[in-house]
C-alpha positions as semicolon CSV with decimal commas, in nm:
position;residue;x (nm);y (nm);z (nm)
1;M;-28,179;10,052;11,206
2;D;-28,102;10,379;11,029
3;Y;-28,003;10,613;11,316
4;R;-28,030;10,912;11,082
5;K;-28,408;10,870;11,077
6;F;-28,414;10,882;11,457
7;L;-28,193;11,192;11,469
8;G;-28,416;11,364;11,214
9;K;-28,739;11,291;11,401
10;T;-28,907;11,594;11,561
11;E;-29,129;11,571;11,871
12;S;-29,325;11,838;12,061
13;V;-29,328;11,793;12,441
14;V;-29,402;12,012;12,746
15;L;-29,115;11,993;12,998
16;P;-28,988;12,189;13,298
17;Y;-28,665;12,384;13,240
18;L;-28,462;12,471;13,551
19;G;-28,186;12,680;13,396
20;S;-27,913;12,416;13,383
21;G;-27,880;12,403;13,004
22;T;-28,053;12,064;12,980
23;V;-28,400;11,914;13,015
24;D;-28,500;11,560;13,107
25;T;-28,771;11,337;12,969
26;A;-28,852;11,000;13,119
27;T;-28,582;10,835;12,907
28;R;-28,315;11,088;12,810
29;R;-28,144;11,421;12,875
30;L;-28,129;11,686;12,601
31;R;-27,940;12,010;12,546
32;V;-28,153;12,325;12,547
33;T;-28,060;12,544;12,248
34;P;-28,070;12,831;12,311
35;P;-28,128;12,848;12,690
36;V;-28,444;13,024;12,811
37;A;-28,583;13,144;13,144
38;P;-28,670;12,868;13,395
39;G;-29,030;12,748;13,374
40;W;-29,260;12,517;13,184
41;W;-29,206;12,528;12,808
42;R;-29,322;12,348;12,501
43;F;-29,003;12,210;12,350
44;E;-28,933;12,080;12,004
45;L;-28,710;11,774;12,045
46;R;-28,478;11,683;11,763
47;G;-28,191;11,440;11,813
48;R;-28,012;11,540;12,133
49;D;-28,139;11,900;12,128
50;A;-28,449;12,065;12,273
51;T;-28,564;12,404;12,143
52;A;-28,814;12,606;12,349
53;R;-29,104;12,722;12,131
54;E;-29,348;12,882;12,379
55;P;-29,429;12,898;12,752
56;A;-29,673;12,631;12,867
57;G;-29,861;12,512;13,172
58;P;-29,749;12,204;13,368
59;E;-29,833;11,870;13,208
60;G;-29,807;11,514;13,333
61;L;-29,760;11,595;13,703
62;D;-30,046;11,368;13,809
63;T;-29,853;11,062;13,695
64;L;-29,543;11,146;13,903
65;P;-29,473;11,043;14,264
66;R;-29,611;11,292;14,517
67;V;-29,396;11,416;14,805
68;R;-29,547;11,601;15,102
69;G;-29,385;11,814;15,368
70;H;-29,363;12,164;15,514
71;L;-29,216;12,474;15,357
72;W;-28,892;12,633;15,472
73;G;-28,786;12,903;15,228
74;T;-28,763;12,725;14,894
75;R;-28,724;12,379;15,047
76;L;-28,969;12,106;15,133
77;V;-28,895;11,945;15,470
78;R;-29,019;11,586;15,484
79;E;-28,984;11,278;15,704
80;G;-28,634;11,223;15,838
81;A;-28,576;11,601;15,853
82;V;-28,472;11,592;15,486
83;A;-28,491;11,943;15,337
84;E;-28,509;11,922;14,958
85;P;-28,493;12,218;14,718
86;L;-28,822;12,296;14,546
87;E;-28,811;12,408;14,185
88;L;-29,053;12,629;13,992
89;M;-29,204;12,792;14,298
90;P;-29,513;13,013;14,245
91;E;-29,476;13,390;14,220
92;E;-29,676;13,428;14,542
93;Q;-29,463;13,271;14,816
94;P;-29,665;13,042;15,047
95;P;-29,645;13,113;15,423
96;V;-29,350;12,975;15,618
97;L;-29,415;12,622;15,752
98;A;-29,709;12,578;15,512
99;P;-29,794;12,216;15,426
100;V;-29,702;12,171;15,061
101;S;-29,688;11,896;14,803
102;A;-29,446;11,842;14,518
103;R;-29,390;11,595;14,236
104;R;-29,072;11,399;14,175
105;W;-28,953;11,466;13,819
106;H;-28,769;11,203;13,617
107;D;-28,424;11,331;13,717
108;G;-28,513;11,335;14,088
109;T;-28,591;11,707;14,110
110;L;-28,886;11,816;14,324
111;L;-29,132;12,037;14,138
112;F;-29,372;12,250;14,343
113;D;-29,730;12,123;14,309
114;G;-29,941;12,317;14,560
115;V;-30,024;12,424;14,915
116;E;-30,230;12,176;15,113
117;F;-30,497;12,228;15,379
118;E;-30,359;12,371;15,703
119;G;-30,446;12,254;16,052
120;E;-30,399;12,401;16,397
121;A;-30,039;12,275;16,420
122;E;-29,904;12,515;16,158
123;D;-30,068;12,814;16,330
124;L;-29,929;12,712;16,671
125;A;-29,580;12,666;16,526
126;R;-29,587;13,008;16,355
127;R;-29,703;13,168;16,677
128;A;-29,414;13,008;16,864
129;L;-29,174;13,148;16,602
130;E;-29,319;13,497;16,636
131;E;-29,293;13,483;17,016
132;G;-28,942;13,338;17,013
133;Q;-29,055;13,020;17,188
134;P;-28,938;12,660;17,128
135;L;-29,180;12,378;17,047
136;S;-29,123;12,190;17,372
137;S;-29,463;12,294;17,508
138;V;-29,655;12,277;17,179
139;K;-29,849;11,955;17,128
140;G;-29,971;11,794;16,809
141;V;-29,682;11,909;16,588
142;G;-29,554;11,628;16,366
143;A;-29,188;11,553;16,299
144;P;-29,163;11,718;15,951
145;L;-29,319;12,040;16,083
146;R;-29,089;12,032;16,387
147;A;-28,790;11,985;16,159
148;A;-28,897;12,279;15,940
149;F;-28,934;12,489;16,258
150;G;-28,581;12,393;16,362
151;Y;-28,440;12,489;16,022
152;V;-28,608;12,830;16,047
153;L;-28,442;12,883;16,386
154;L;-28,105;12,782;16,240
155;E;-28,151;13,018;15,947
156;V;-28,229;13,311;16,178
157;A;-27,928;13,232;16,399
158;S;-27,708;13,187;16,092
159;R;-27,796;13,531;15,956
160;A;-27,728;13,691;16,294
161;S;-27,393;13,517;16,349
162;G;-27,266;13,493;15,992
163;I;-27,200;13,120;16,041
164;R;-27,320;12,924;15,740
165;F;-27,477;12,580;15,749
166;V;-27,631;12,336;15,504
167;P;-27,940;12,134;15,601
168;A;-27,761;11,800;15,566
169;E;-27,521;11,902;15,844
170;A;-27,806;11,962;16,088
171;R;-28,036;11,677;15,986
172;T;-27,983;11,474;16,304
173;R;-27,985;11,784;16,529
174;V;-28,273;11,989;16,398
175;L;-28,550;11,826;16,605
176;G;-28,355;11,899;16,923
177;I;-28,310;12,258;16,807
178;A;-28,686;12,291;16,754
179;E;-28,745;12,149;17,101
180;R;-28,496;12,372;17,283
181;G;-28,506;12,689;17,078
182;R;-28,280;12,967;16,950
183;A;-28,002;12,915;17,207
184;E;-27,960;12,556;17,090
185;A;-27,938;12,673;16,728
186;E;-27,667;12,925;16,817
187;A;-27,470;12,668;17,016
188;Y;-27,480;12,421;16,726
189;L;-27,360;12,682;16,475
190;H;-27,065;12,773;16,697
191;T;-26,979;12,402;16,723
192;L;-26,971;12,389;16,342
193;L;-26,749;12,697;16,335
194;R;-26,497;12,545;16,577
195;E;-26,478;12,225;16,373
196;R;-26,424;12,419;16,051
197;E;-26,151;12,630;16,209
198;A;-25,978;12,316;16,337
199;H;-26,004;12,165;15,988
200;Q;-25,852;12,478;15,834
201;R;-25,559;12,475;16,078
202;A;-25,491;12,109;16,001
203;L;-25,515;12,179;15,627
204;V;-25,262;12,463;15,648
205;A;-25,022;12,245;15,848
206;R;-25,056;11,957;15,600
207;R;-24,988;12,183;15,302
208;E;-24,682;12,325;15,474
209;L;-24,549;11,972;15,519
210;E;-24,616;11,900;15,152
211;R;-24,429;12,216;15,047
212;H;-24,137;12,117;15,266
213;A;-24,131;11,769;15,113
214;A;-24,142;11,920;14,764
215;R;-23,828;12,124;14,836
216;V;-23,624;11,811;14,900
217;V;-23,738;11,594;14,609
218;Q;-23,475;11,462;14,368
219;P;-23,405;11,675;14,057
220;R;-23,569;11,428;13,820
221;E;-23,880;11,411;14,033
222;R;-23,888;11,790;14,041
223;V;-23,870;11,811;13,662
224;E;-24,152;11,559;13,628
225;S;-24,359;11,751;13,881
226;E;-24,303;12,078;13,696
227;Y;-24,396;11,913;13,368
228;L;-24,720;11,786;13,515
229;S;-24,803;12,124;13,663
230;H;-24,741;12,315;13,337
231;R;-24,901;12,086;13,083
232;P;-25,261;12,157;12,966
233;R;-25,470;12,157;13,280
234;T;-25,772;11,961;13,169
235;R;-25,871;11,735;12,885
236;P;-26,197;11,767;12,694
237;D;-26,328;11,449;12,854
238;D;-26,265;11,560;13,213
239;M;-26,627;11,666;13,260
240;S;-26,765;11,340;13,120
241;R;-26,527;11,135;13,338
242;A;-26,628;11,330;13,647
243;E;-26,995;11,301;13,553
244;A;-26,965;10,924;13,502
245;A;-26,784;10,877;13,835
246;L;-27,050;11,072;14,022
247;H;-27,333;10,895;13,839
248;R;-27,199;10,556;13,946
249;A;-27,204;10,680;14,306
250;G;-27,561;10,807;14,285
251;A;-27,463;11,176;14,260
252;R;-27,526;11,428;13,982
253;L;-27,269;11,666;13,834
254;L;-27,386;12,028;13,836
255;N;-27,075;12,212;13,721
256;H;-26,697;12,192;13,700
257;R;-26,420;12,449;13,683
258;Q;-26,054;12,425;13,582
259;L;-25,804;12,520;13,852
260;G;-25,426;12,549;13,859
261;G;-25,204;12,253;13,935
262;N;-25,400;12,015;13,710
263;Q;-25,701;12,024;13,941
264;L;-26,077;12,044;13,893
265;E;-26,337;12,207;14,115
266;V;-26,644;11,983;14,091
267;T;-26,992;12,089;14,204
268;Y;-27,245;11,809;14,243
269;A;-27,578;11,717;14,402
270;F;-27,609;11,426;14,643
271;M;-27,871;11,333;14,904
272;E;-28,070;11,650;14,837
273;E;-27,765;11,871;14,898
274;R;-27,503;12,055;14,695
275;F;-27,131;11,988;14,748
276;I;-26,808;12,135;14,607
277;S;-26,486;11,929;14,597
278;I;-26,144;11,969;14,437
279;V;-25,996;11,665;14,262
280;D;-25,693;11,574;14,053
281;A;-25,795;11,611;13,688
282;N;-25,615;11,291;13,582
283;T;-25,701;11,045;13,857
284;L;-26,011;11,210;14,012
285;Q;-25,835;11,159;14,346
286;V;-25,976;11,400;14,604
287;V;-25,750;11,693;14,693
288;D;-25,999;11,883;14,909
289;A;-26,331;11,712;14,979
290;G;-26,496;12,035;15,091
291;L;-26,586;11,874;15,421
292;C;-26,403;11,759;15,731
293;L;-26,237;11,421;15,667
294;A;-25,974;11,445;15,942
295;G;-25,698;11,486;15,682
296;A;-25,800;11,176;15,487
297;D;-25,909;11,359;15,171
298;S;-25,640;11,193;14,957
299;E;-25,762;10,846;15,057
300;V;-26,086;10,881;14,860
301;T;-26,176;10,939;14,496
302;L;-26,460;11,138;14,346
303;E;-26,650;10,813;14,297
304;S;-26,609;10,695;14,658
305;L;-26,666;11,037;14,817
306;P;-27,050;11,025;14,806
307;S;-27,053;10,710;15,022
308;V;-26,838;10,895;15,277
309;I;-27,082;11,186;15,268
310;R;-27,378;10,950;15,317
311;E;-27,221;10,797;15,626
312;A;-27,140;11,142;15,767
313;I;-27,500;11,258;15,717
314;D;-27,649;10,940;15,863
315;T;-27,426;10,955;16,171
316;G;-27,466;11,330;16,224
317;V;-27,099;11,423;16,181
318;L;-27,109;11,606;15,846
319;V;-26,922;11,938;15,855
320;V;-26,904;12,127;15,523
321;T;-26,601;12,351;15,476
322;R;-26,646;12,468;15,116
323;H;-26,955;12,669;15,026
324;G;-27,054;12,804;14,686
C-alpha cells in the first residue's frame, strides 16, 4: 500500500470542535490547523490534520448513544449521581434541574442534544430550592433529579464558604444532602476542608523529612542528585509517554506542564472528572497525586493512579487537594 496516497486524500466531514486543538472521528484523532472557536464545523481532513472551512449544524447525532439526566449548570446528572460535563450547550441556558438529553461522541464526550418534556417533579424540586427546603418531604422525585438537587445545594454552600468541591468527591453523599438540605451540604464541605488541611500538614512534614535526609546524603549521591535536577527537565516524548500511560488506564490526557526538579504537572480526565497530578518526568512515578493518599503518593505511578481514584470514588473517600 502506498501510504502517500492515503496522506494526500482529502475528505469533507462535519465534526464538533471543543477547543482542545484536536477533533475526533469514529476511527482517529486529528490536529485542528489553525484552531477555531468551539462549535460544529465542516472540516477538510487531510492526513493527520483537520482544517475548519465553515460553521455547520450538527450531523450524525441520531446514530450515537443517547444519555438522559437532569441539568446542573453545564453538567448532566444521571443514574448513580454521576455529573458529566456537557459540551456545546445552547446559547439560551435551559432551566436548572431541567430534564435533558445528550449524545455520546466517539471520544466519550457528552454533546448537548436537547431539553426533554418536564413533569411535576422538576417544578416541585425547583420550588423546594427557592424556599430553601430539602427534598425529604417531596414525593415522586427520581434519583437523578435528587442528585442534581443535591449538587445545586453543594454549589450554593461552596460559593458561600469558599470551600471547593468536585462532583466525584460527593457522588456517594449527594442524595443524603438533597434529603437533609443546606446544613448537610455545609457540614460535608467542612469535612472536606479538614481532610485537606490534614493532608497539607502531613505533606509539609514529609517534605521536611526529605529535605533533612537530603542534607546528609553522601557527596557522590549529592552530585548525582544535582546533575539530575539541572539537566533538561523534560524530553520531547514526555507528553506521549504520559498520554500512553493514561490511555492504558482508561484516562485521557488533557494537558501537561513542565515543572522544576524534573517533574511534570499532568492534567487528565477520568470517570467524568478532571484531575491534576505531579509526576517524575523520567519514571512517571507520582510525586503529588492531587488527592489524599495518606502519604502513599510515591507508591503509585501515573498508570496505576486512575485505579486508585476509581476505588476512592466508588467507596466515597475521594478528597481532591489540587484544583485547576
